């Protein structure tokens, strides 16, 4: 058998890159942690699931249709969204989840020596895709839990091609209001592509929250990301999209992988898009349970970062990864935040009331059992 | 531009007619890498003995690749060769072979092993062996009282230090802390600079701002261990006024720096009273016997960096009660898979490596190579180390390596008992055994 000279074949930027290892399936984790039920509060999934119409489509999907290729460019969904947002269908590009469209944009605009700019504590995929593609990711420290516009502008140089703004930010929930976003775009002056990731936009009801799609008319360098994984509860079907100025999208289309969105996802989205009632019910659930969760956490004496989005962050008086293991043993899965560069914080997705109650009970018990020790002494 | 030479390599047949070429290569590489003449001679000797061994034992026409690697604070001579019959017995601390016993080849390895400071042997399936010999670089003495007595910063920022700041930090560390807290390998300023440049040591320091920009108020050191672990040291605090602020900022910065690496966790035993307790969990304590006969407990703290997705570990039944206890206490999801020797063939000779920690009068043994004589070899090591006056003898066992797990019954029989578990410190969790009789 010949040996593969991997060290000669692998680019340096891949050698440096650490692969992301997703969680094991729930059943495996439950077996390992010895719990009989599991509340998933780690991935910001919609506790109500997909809208009823989409559920019906999924239930009735004709098995024989699985043997046919789906629409390669998500034709009907593009047309429907175009009509809803008064845009042209060709302004939309779809991916297998919004993660995929991040790669489309970076591949379309960056070449060797270029960089992208984003925050140090935000959704990690912008940074990952840039780095494993061989481009520098300039990570600007967040300020008061929010993207720091001034510092991001200072980080721009002649090789900056794309600026990613997660609005509202995952995991902090902060957002730039319309004034701040417009000021930022004015200063950028169209010299870079500005991606506004609006994965959680449907959860924001503030009047000063900017609509990226409307800004595109005045700022043709704006590209907006949206997803059906969060508000529309279709995370398991993997479908997200970008929308931008026709000329910009024409460029991105060259790096777009067609046929990557499956037929069930496309059909389900067609039924989901117009279900405003589902959006209202989800918003109400998130509002109610987020208020409950934040008040309970504050009553435990904990620092809480609860802003927009379907999640809250909480700072623990213990290691977040230890808290993760202890919560798992009690059947509650949260997101530990060390990997987001927020040591000792966890992010909790908003779920149904029974899940929120189970989380609070589990966390209360864990904190009660955690002896507080003076500095330099670690409790055993 | 005059750039530092970092690597030289030579591929040649294992023929004694090429010995002088190997000798010159080893010695001249060492000199080119800034080793002293004395150290270069030792490298030459080690190279000669290993190459001689290979010439005597290898099949006709076989090749060896010899690489000289400049690690800045050390030189590594690496031999990569194919063999079906490599016997590394002579690399044991206990090895004593004489030409009268017909073991002239092993005598060469014995000489080579004593001529360098460290060695490692890696076996790549099916027949490739990588033998590494490491010799540390000698540094000039420096006056230990150069560090300032105290630091009082108005404000501070944390940053990765430049060379001069590394040296300032080391001097302060050596002045403020004993070797039991600020360990010996870190107490030589230029060596630390080389370790940082080489990437074998990482550091974050807290420096003053403005006019105080050259002042160092504290710092933290870390290094990679095994495939998935980081060992850190500190936080070392020289400014008592801003102490806790500096400590927390250093720990936050340290964790942010390592959060997105391929490492699963960080642990420390060289900590200070300034360590912010809420960031860590306790793995337990090890009782040390000190030179003066007193006992001292040393705590080990741990911080997992990733969500633990569980794993399996190899173990023998005798260790299982200890493992169950630890895994329950630490909430670590593990599947324990039992294994034991069942009559399968083993190599005749085992190899154990030994790492000394003189300030703690302690030594750590690690299994390098399995062999039939393992129990006898281990007993011989313990005897020699006791005779050397070492009061604390440990053995690190990697539960991710099945053959090491099979050694567990012999460990218990030799008077060792498990005292600590380091999650993911090897290919899987590592159990630290301590010799208790």
XYZ file of N, CA and C in Angstrom, chain B residues 162-394:
699
model
N 7.019 40.412 23.741
C 8.186 40.346 22.861
C 9.346 39.752 23.666
N 10.488 39.545 23.015
C 11.601 38.845 23.666
C 12.024 39.499 24.982
N 12.150 40.817 24.964
C 12.630 41.497 26.167
C 11.619 41.399 27.299
N 10.348 41.446 26.938
C 9.314 41.334 27.976
C 9.296 39.919 28.557
N 9.557 38.922 27.713
C 9.655 37.547 28.225
C 10.741 37.488 29.293
N 11.890 38.076 28.990
C 13.005 38.009 29.938
C 12.666 38.756 31.244
N 12.015 39.904 31.095
C 11.621 40.657 32.295
C 10.645 39.833 33.138
N 9.701 39.207 32.457
C 8.722 38.380 33.170
C 9.420 37.237 33.906
N 10.338 36.553 33.227
C 11.022 35.412 33.839
C 11.816 35.858 35.072
N 12.490 36.982 34.946
C 13.276 37.460 36.097
C 12.369 37.752 37.290
N 11.230 38.385 37.002
C 10.280 38.663 38.090
C 9.744 37.362 38.676
N 9.417 36.422 37.799
C 8.865 35.137 38.258
C 9.846 34.410 39.157
N 11.113 34.381 38.728
C 12.136 33.677 39.506
C 12.367 34.373 40.842
N 12.171 35.680 40.853
C 12.388 36.423 42.093
C 11.220 36.233 43.064
N 10.016 36.201 42.538
C 8.838 36.164 43.414
C 8.411 34.767 43.842
N 8.789 33.775 43.065
C 8.259 32.430 43.355
C 9.380 31.392 43.415
N 9.187 30.395 44.247
C 10.164 29.307 44.351
C 9.986 28.346 43.171
N 10.916 27.425 43.073
C 10.844 26.450 41.981
C 9.618 25.554 42.097
N 9.064 25.457 43.271
C 7.868 24.625 43.430
C 6.643 25.279 42.794
N 6.716 26.557 42.550
C 5.586 27.271 41.938
C 5.955 27.789 40.541
N 7.180 28.255 40.393
C 7.665 28.754 39.095
C 8.805 27.810 38.691
N 8.506 26.783 37.891
C 9.421 25.644 37.771
C 10.750 25.951 37.075
N 11.702 25.085 37.358
C 13.085 25.280 36.917
C 13.239 25.519 35.415
N 12.563 24.770 34.524
C 12.789 24.984 33.086
C 12.413 26.386 32.610
N 11.626 27.115 33.423
C 11.180 28.451 33.008
C 12.020 29.565 33.630
N 13.029 29.223 34.400
C 13.735 30.244 35.185
C 14.956 30.830 34.490
N 15.233 30.387 33.272
C 16.389 30.912 32.530
C 15.846 31.816 31.419
N 16.025 33.142 31.554
C 15.359 34.075 30.619
C 15.600 33.788 29.131
N 16.867 33.623 28.670
C 17.024 33.418 27.225
C 16.465 32.073 26.755
N 16.498 31.076 27.618
C 15.904 29.774 27.256
C 14.391 29.929 27.057
N 13.774 30.739 27.930
C 12.329 30.951 27.804
C 12.008 31.687 26.498
N 12.866 32.635 26.142
C 12.661 33.349 24.866
C 12.678 32.332 23.723
N 13.656 31.439 23.752
C 13.767 30.433 22.692
C 12.579 29.467 22.696
N 12.122 29.113 23.892
C 10.968 28.193 23.975
C 9.716 28.839 23.388
N 9.560 30.153 23.638
C 8.384 30.860 23.105
C 8.484 30.974 21.578
N 9.671 31.335 21.092
C 9.837 31.471 19.628
C 9.610 30.114 18.956
N 10.104 29.066 19.592
C 9.957 27.727 19.033
C 8.495 27.267 19.018
N 7.664 27.901 19.866
C 6.258 27.505 19.932
C 6.023 26.393 20.923
N 7.042 26.051 21.719
C 6.867 24.996 22.717
C 6.340 25.559 24.030
N 6.319 26.861 24.122
C 5.800 27.509 25.311
C 5.048 28.760 24.859
N 3.958 29.054 25.521
C 3.167 30.235 25.170
C 2.994 31.079 26.423
N 2.789 32.361 26.207
C 2.773 33.246 27.359
C 1.867 34.437 27.109
N 1.214 34.849 28.153
C 0.439 36.085 28.121
C 0.894 36.883 29.337
N 1.202 38.161 29.144
C 1.669 38.953 30.280
C 0.785 40.185 30.445
N 0.781 40.697 31.674
C 0.074 41.953 31.963
C 1.132 43.034 32.100
N 1.070 44.020 31.223
C 2.066 45.094 31.233
C 1.403 46.418 31.582
N 2.217 47.338 32.090
C 1.707 48.657 32.369
C 1.394 49.402 31.078
N 0.791 50.584 31.230
C 0.470 51.389 30.055
C 1.239 52.707 30.136
N 1.351 53.377 29.003
C 2.036 54.667 28.951
C 3.473 54.549 29.402
N 3.840 55.397 30.350
C 5.228 55.434 30.811
C 5.626 54.128 31.505
N 4.623 53.382 31.976
C 4.889 52.107 32.640
C 4.839 50.927 31.666
N 4.881 51.228 30.378
C 4.733 50.172 29.356
C 5.756 49.064 29.456
N 6.914 49.345 30.048
C 7.934 48.307 30.151
C 7.826 47.464 31.401
N 6.870 47.805 32.276
C 6.732 47.063 33.538
C 5.828 45.841 33.340
N 6.207 44.749 33.976
C 5.406 43.527 33.881
C 4.767 43.261 35.239
N 3.431 43.230 35.257
C 2.711 43.037 36.517
C 2.307 41.600 36.768
N 2.490 40.757 35.783
C 2.119 39.352 35.964
C 2.097 38.630 34.634
N 1.809 37.359 34.704
C 1.756 36.596 33.460
C 1.309 35.166 33.695
N 1.070 34.488 32.614
C 0.667 33.082 32.668
C 1.391 32.363 31.529
N 1.787 31.132 31.792
C 2.547 30.347 30.809
C 1.743 29.091 30.493
N 1.797 28.651 29.246
C 1.200 27.346 28.961
C 1.971 26.619 27.867
N 1.795 25.306 27.855
C 2.437 24.476 26.830
C 1.503 23.326 26.480
N 1.674 22.807 25.289
C 0.822 21.718 24.832
C 1.344 20.405 25.389
N 0.433 19.532 25.788
C 0.809 18.233 26.340
C 0.019 17.164 25.591
N 0.723 16.180 25.067
C 0.036 15.101 24.364
C -0.759 15.626 23.188
N -1.811 14.900 22.836
C -2.582 15.301 21.658
C -3.713 16.258 21.976
N -4.138 16.301 23.244
C -5.343 17.093 23.481
C -5.324 17.971 24.699
N -4.167 18.164 25.320
C -4.172 18.848 26.614
C -3.208 20.021 26.632
N -3.485 20.946 27.517
C -2.597 22.086 27.769
C -2.270 22.095 29.257
N -0.999 22.264 29.595
C -0.646 22.484 30.994
C -0.308 23.963 31.148
N -0.911 24.586 32.150
C -0.592 26.005 32.350
C 0.036 26.222 33.710
N 0.678 27.348 33.850
C 1.434 27.674 35.059
C 1.090 29.106 35.454
N 0.662 29.263 36.702
C 0.328 30.599 37.166
C -1.126 30.690 37.591
N -1.721 31.860 37.555
C -1.155 33.124 37.097
C -0.153 33.692 38.118
N 0.968 34.178 37.590
C 2.005 34.764 38.435
C 1.753 36.271 38.524
N 1.630 36.747 39.719
C 1.259 38.146 39.924
C 2.361 38.856 40.703
N 2.869 39.935 40.125
C 3.933 40.698 40.778
C 3.413 42.025 41.342
N 2.245 42.429 40.886
C 1.646 43.678 41.359
C 0.539 43.316 42.343
N 0.782 43.500 43.625
C -0.194 43.059 44.624
C -1.422 43.973 44.652
N -1.308 45.206 44.181
C -2.459 46.115 44.245
C -3.535 45.707 43.236
N -3.096 45.464 42.023
C -4.061 45.088 40.975
C -4.192 43.572 40.869
N -3.626 42.851 41.820
C -3.498 41.398 41.745
C -4.676 40.624 41.183
N -5.860 40.744 41.828
C -6.974 39.891 41.393
C -7.486 40.308 40.019
N -7.441 41.635 39.736
C -7.853 42.086 38.401
C -6.937 41.498 37.336
N -5.636 41.547 37.621
C -4.681 41.010 36.648
C -4.900 39.514 36.479
N -5.103 38.821 37.590
C -5.260 37.361 37.527
C -6.467 36.972 36.670
N -7.596 37.631 36.911
C -8.814 37.284 36.158
C -8.642 37.643 34.680
N -8.035 38.796 34.414
C -7.837 39.205 33.015
C -6.890 38.236 32.303
N -5.858 37.804 33.022
C -4.935 36.833 32.407
C -5.644 35.510 32.119
N -6.461 35.051 33.052
C -7.164 33.772 32.844
C -8.166 33.900 31.697
N -8.899 35.023 31.655
C -9.835 35.239 30.532
C -9.080 35.241 29.201
N -7.961 35.948 29.172
C -7.168 36.028 27.937
C -6.589 34.683 27.552
N -6.106 33.956 28.544
C -5.550 32.623 28.306
C -6.629 31.695 27.729
N -7.802 31.700 28.357
C -8.865 30.804 27.871
C -9.342 31.212 26.477
N -9.414 32.515 26.223
C -9.822 32.949 24.882
C -8.781 32.540 23.841
N -7.501 32.564 24.255
C -6.433 32.207 23.310
C -6.461 30.725 22.953
N -6.888 29.900 23.893
C -6.845 28.443 23.632
C -8.208 27.864 23.290
N -9.252 28.702 23.378
C -10.623 28.182 23.224
C -10.856 27.532 21.876
N -10.239 28.064 20.828
C -10.527 27.549 19.481
C -9.383 26.723 18.936
N -8.542 26.196 19.812
C -7.492 25.290 19.350
C -8.045 23.866 19.341
N -7.183 22.906 18.968
C -7.646 21.519 18.949
C -7.547 20.868 20.330
N -7.273 21.646 21.345
C -7.090 21.103 22.693
C -8.431 20.958 23.413
N -8.573 19.904 24.196
C -9.851 19.680 24.868
C -9.876 20.248 26.275
N -8.694 20.500 26.852
C -8.706 21.000 28.217
C -7.362 21.534 28.645
N -7.350 22.129 29.840
C -6.108 22.656 30.412
C -6.071 22.264 31.881
N -4.882 21.919 32.352
C -4.756 21.615 33.770
C -3.506 22.286 34.323
N -3.434 22.344 35.640
C -2.266 22.966 36.267
C -2.037 22.373 37.639
N -0.788 22.276 38.005
C -0.454 21.982 39.397
C 0.468 23.071 39.933
N 1.093 23.803 39.030
C 1.923 24.934 39.438
C 1.043 26.182 39.435
N 0.185 26.290 40.430
C -0.704 27.452 40.481
C -0.310 28.342 41.657
N -0.973 29.490 41.716
C -0.691 30.430 42.806
C -1.985 30.738 43.552
N -1.863 31.449 44.643
C -3.057 31.821 45.414
C -3.949 32.787 44.641
N -3.451 33.335 43.557
C -4.240 34.291 42.772
C -5.132 33.623 41.729
N -5.069 32.321 41.633
C -5.901 31.613 40.640
C -7.380 31.850 40.958
N -8.176 32.394 40.012
C -9.607 32.563 40.284
C -10.315 31.193 40.267
N -10.749 30.787 41.445
C -11.223 29.412 41.635
C -12.414 29.057 40.754
N -13.286 30.056 40.480
C -14.537 29.721 39.792
C -14.343 29.285 38.343
N -13.156 29.452 37.810
C -12.910 29.059 36.422
C -12.514 27.584 36.299
N -12.277 26.920 37.426
C -11.651 25.602 37.348
C -12.383 24.574 38.204
N -12.096 23.333 37.926
C -12.600 22.257 38.759
C -11.405 21.491 39.311
N -11.616 20.877 40.444
C -10.510 20.173 41.086
C -10.457 18.728 40.613
N -9.292 18.317 40.171
C -9.117 16.910 39.789
C -8.736 16.066 40.992
N -8.203 16.703 42.010
C -7.775 15.975 43.205
C -6.413 16.467 43.646
N -5.862 15.742 44.589
C -4.554 16.129 45.125
C -3.624 14.939 45.134
N -2.342 15.238 45.066
C -1.337 14.197 45.210
C -0.486 14.541 46.426
N -0.254 13.558 47.262
C 0.583 13.770 48.433
C 2.049 13.549 48.080
N 2.861 14.564 48.329
C 4.300 14.470 48.050
C 5.057 14.337 49.361
N 6.134 13.558 49.338
C 7.078 13.543 50.457
C 8.190 14.510 50.090
N 8.482 15.409 51.005
C 9.531 16.396 50.736
C 10.888 15.880 51.205
N 11.926 16.567 50.756
C 13.295 16.159 51.097
C 13.493 16.081 52.611
N 12.825 17.018 53.335
C 13.019 17.058 54.784
C 12.143 16.060 55.532
N 11.423 15.224 54.770
C 10.601 14.195 55.399
C 9.158 14.627 55.620
N 8.873 15.946 55.427
C 7.494 16.411 55.607
C 6.635 15.965 54.422
N 5.343 16.013 54.619
C 4.396 15.676 53.550
C 3.753 16.968 53.043
N 3.452 16.996 51.750
C 2.767 18.164 51.195
C 1.779 17.693 50.137
N 0.564 18.209 50.213
C -0.426 17.867 49.189
C -0.394 18.911 48.091
N -0.436 18.436 46.853
C -0.409 19.358 45.719
C -1.708 19.178 44.929
N -2.457 20.264 44.770
C -3.737 20.173 44.076
C -3.573 20.307 42.561
N -4.434 19.636 41.830
C -4.458 19.734 40.370
C -5.801 20.321 39.959
N -5.746 21.420 39.206
C -6.991 22.025 38.735
C -7.124 21.807 37.229
N -8.353 21.850 36.783
C -8.643 21.459 35.404
C -9.713 22.373 34.839
N -9.621 22.568 33.532
C -10.637 23.360 32.845
C -10.886 22.692 31.498
N -12.088 22.205 31.293
C -12.406 21.616 29.994
C -12.772 22.749 29.034
N -12.315 22.627 27.788
C -12.551 23.694 26.818
C -13.732 23.407 25.914
N -14.066 22.138 25.794
C -15.131 21.772 24.854
C -16.214 20.998 25.588
N -17.359 20.940 24.969
C -18.428 20.138 25.551
C -18.019 18.678 25.418
N -18.029 17.946 26.522
C -17.526 16.581 26.515
C -18.538 15.649 25.850
N -18.139 15.120 24.685
C -19.041 14.235 23.937
C -18.831 12.780 24.337
N -18.031 12.553 25.378
C -17.821 11.184 25.843
C -16.787 10.450 25.013
N -16.249 9.373 25.586
C -15.281 8.559 24.861
C -15.163 7.217 25.557
N -14.411 6.321 24.949
C -14.156 5.049 25.623
C -12.712 5.031 26.095
N -12.477 4.281 27.158
C -11.111 4.129 27.672
C -10.843 2.643 27.874
N -9.581 2.270 27.722
C -9.174 0.882 27.968
C -8.713 0.776 29.412
N -9.065 -0.317 30.054
C -8.638 -0.497 31.444
C -8.744 -1.971 31.818
N -8.074 -2.338 32.884
C -8.269 -3.685 33.420
C -9.208 -3.572 34.621
N -9.782 -4.690 34.992
C -10.843 -4.670 36.020
C -10.358 -4.060 37.332
N -9.086 -4.254 37.631
C -8.572 -3.781 38.913
C -8.638 -2.260 39.035
N -8.620 -1.578 37.900
C -8.646 -0.106 37.935
C -10.077 0.440 37.906
N -11.019 -0.406 37.571
C -12.374 0.096 37.327
C -13.016 0.802 38.518
N -12.856 0.294 39.755
C -13.471 1.042 40.878
C -12.950 2.472 40.972
N -11.656 2.664 40.775
C -11.086 4.016 40.795
C -11.702 4.858 39.687
N -11.774 4.283 38.490
C -12.297 5.050 37.349
C -13.763 5.431 37.560
N -14.558 4.465 38.023
C -15.976 4.783 38.245
C -16.112 5.935 39.239
N -15.322 5.871 40.284
C -15.373 6.910 41.302
C -15.030 8.278 40.709
N -13.946 8.333 39.960
C -13.509 9.617 39.386
C -14.503 10.117 38.342
N -14.933 9.230 37.469
C -15.834 9.663 36.397
C -17.171 10.151 36.970
N -17.638 9.508 38.034
C -18.881 9.981 38.667
C -18.663 11.349 39.311
N -17.539 11.502 39.978
C -17.276 12.761 40.691
C -17.105 13.928 39.719
N -16.449 13.656 38.588
C -16.172 14.730 37.628
C -17.229 14.844 36.526
N -18.235 13.992 36.573
C -19.292 13.990 35.546
C -18.709 13.784 34.149
N -17.751 12.905 34.037
C -17.153 12.635 32.731
C -17.793 11.390 32.126
N -18.432 11.531 30.960
C -19.090 10.372 30.354
C -18.080 9.457 29.660
N -17.876 8.291 30.199
C -16.885 7.378 29.636
C -17.437 5.954 29.590
N -17.032 5.247 28.546
C -17.330 3.818 28.470
C -16.009 3.096 28.734
N -15.989 2.257 29.773
C -14.761 1.553 30.133
C -14.741 0.203 29.427
N -13.699 -0.033 28.651
C -13.578 -1.309 27.930
C -12.446 -2.103 28.580
N -12.777 -3.294 29.061
C -11.777 -4.114 29.768
C -10.845 -4.803 28.788
N -9.600 -4.907 29.175
C -8.641 -5.625 28.343
C -7.593 -6.273 29.245
N -6.935 -7.312 28.743
C -5.884 -7.991 29.516
C -5.051 -8.830 28.558
N -3.881 -9.244 29.027
C -3.069 -10.173 28.228
C -3.716 -11.558 28.285
N -3.833 -12.184 27.130
C -4.466 -13.505 27.088
C -3.558 -14.506 26.381
N -2.282 -14.326 26.524
C -1.341 -15.281 25.935
C -0.769 -14.856 24.604
N -1.114 -13.634 24.147
C -0.563 -13.171 22.874
C 0.941 -12.895 22.998
N 1.643 -12.948 21.862
C 3.099 -12.759 21.873
C 3.436 -11.317 22.224
N 4.554 -11.138 22.918
C 5.041 -9.795 23.250
C 6.516 -9.726 22.897
N 6.994 -8.511 22.654
C 8.428 -8.325 22.414
C 9.179 -8.713 23.691
N 10.432 -9.087 23.591
C 11.137 -9.529 24.801
C 11.375 -8.398 25.799
N 11.707 -7.194 25.275
C 12.104 -6.126 26.197
C 11.164 -4.931 26.151
N 10.834 -4.437 27.310
C 10.023 -3.214 27.404
C 10.950 -2.002 27.549
N 10.372 -0.807 27.331
C 11.128 0.426 27.561
C 10.264 1.382 28.383
N 10.894 1.991 29.366
C 10.221 3.009 30.164
C 11.032 4.298 30.057
N 10.355 5.419 29.893
C 11.094 6.687 29.926
C 10.930 7.300 31.314
N 11.848 8.148 31.671
C 11.853 8.716 33.021
C 12.054 10.223 32.923
N 11.188 10.973 33.600
C 11.339 12.434 33.618
C 11.475 12.896 35.067
N 12.538 13.600 35.335
C 12.824 14.006 36.714
C 12.246 15.393 37.014
N 11.823 15.559 38.258
C 11.378 16.860 38.760
C 12.043 17.032 40.120
N 13.298 17.432 40.087
C 14.123 17.444 41.302
C 13.563 18.329 42.424
N 13.043 19.550 42.087
C 12.553 20.382 43.197
C 11.477 19.688 44.027
N 10.725 18.795 43.390
C 9.704 18.055 44.132
C 10.189 16.672 44.528
N 11.479 16.409 44.330
C 12.045 15.079 44.591
C 11.168 14.002 43.961
N 10.755 14.251 42.752
C 9.824 13.306 42.134
C 10.254 12.957 40.709
N 9.707 11.863 40.251
C 10.056 11.366 38.941
C 8.804 10.733 38.332
N 8.654 10.894 37.023
C 7.505 10.296 36.339
C 7.996 9.291 35.305
N 7.518 8.077 35.440
C 7.854 7.016 34.486
C 6.726 6.932 33.452
N 7.096 6.694 32.212
C 6.070 6.498 31.183
C 6.409 5.266 30.354
N 5.445 4.388 30.137
C 5.707 3.228 29.283
C 5.928 3.692 27.847
N 7.010 3.245 27.248
C 7.322 3.627 25.867
C 7.105 2.445 24.935
N 7.428 1.276 25.440
C 7.422 0.091 24.577
C 7.067 -1.110 25.449
N 6.165 -1.932 24.989
C 5.779 -3.101 25.792
C 6.762 -4.248 25.565
N 6.919 -5.082 26.588
C 7.769 -6.271 26.459
C 7.506 -7.230 27.597
N 7.950 -8.476 27.405
C 7.726 -9.530 28.398
C 8.316 -9.154 29.759
N 9.411 -8.392 29.746
C 10.104 -8.116 31.005
C 9.567 -6.873 31.717
N 8.373 -6.452 31.349
C 7.844 -5.182 31.858
C 7.859 -5.099 33.396
N 7.317 -6.140 34.064
C 7.217 -6.075 35.533
C 8.610 -5.995 36.157
N 9.508 -6.789 35.633
C 10.878 -6.808 36.146
C 11.563 -5.458 35.889
N 11.354 -4.944 34.694
C 11.941 -3.650 34.314
C 11.435 -2.525 35.219
N 10.135 -2.533 35.468
C 9.535 -1.512 36.325
C 10.108 -1.604 37.741
N 10.206 -2.824 38.249
C 10.751 -3.008 39.596
C 12.195 -2.495 39.652
N 12.949 -2.755 38.599
C 14.326 -2.265 38.540
C 14.380 -0.754 38.559
N 13.487 -0.105 37.813
C 13.425 1.359 37.814
C 13.129 1.889 39.211
N 12.140 1.294 39.844
C 11.750 1.770 41.174
C 12.933 1.651 42.130
N 13.620 0.526 42.049
C 14.754 0.309 42.953
C 15.839 1.376 42.740
N 16.186 1.598 41.471
C 17.231 2.595 41.168
C 16.805 3.994 41.616
N 15.543 4.340 41.346
C 15.069 5.681 41.694
C 15.027 5.881 43.205
N 14.652 4.837 43.932
C 14.677 4.928 45.400
C 16.111 5.104 45.878
N 17.016 4.330 45.267
C 18.431 4.441 45.651
C 18.968 5.854 45.371
N 18.420 6.464 44.305
C 18.820 7.837 43.957
C 18.288 8.838 44.974
N 17.429 8.376 45.872
C 16.881 9.253 46.906
C 15.596 9.949 46.507
N 15.021 9.576 45.387
C 13.771 10.221 44.952
C 12.615 9.716 45.800
N 11.880 10.664 46.334
C 10.863 10.288 47.305
C 9.483 10.062 46.685
N 9.292 10.563 45.488
C 7.963 10.457 44.865
C 8.096 9.862 43.469
N 7.586 8.662 43.303
C 7.694 7.992 42.003
C 6.295 7.827 41.417
N 6.121 8.391 40.221
C 4.819 8.325 39.553
C 4.949 7.580 38.229
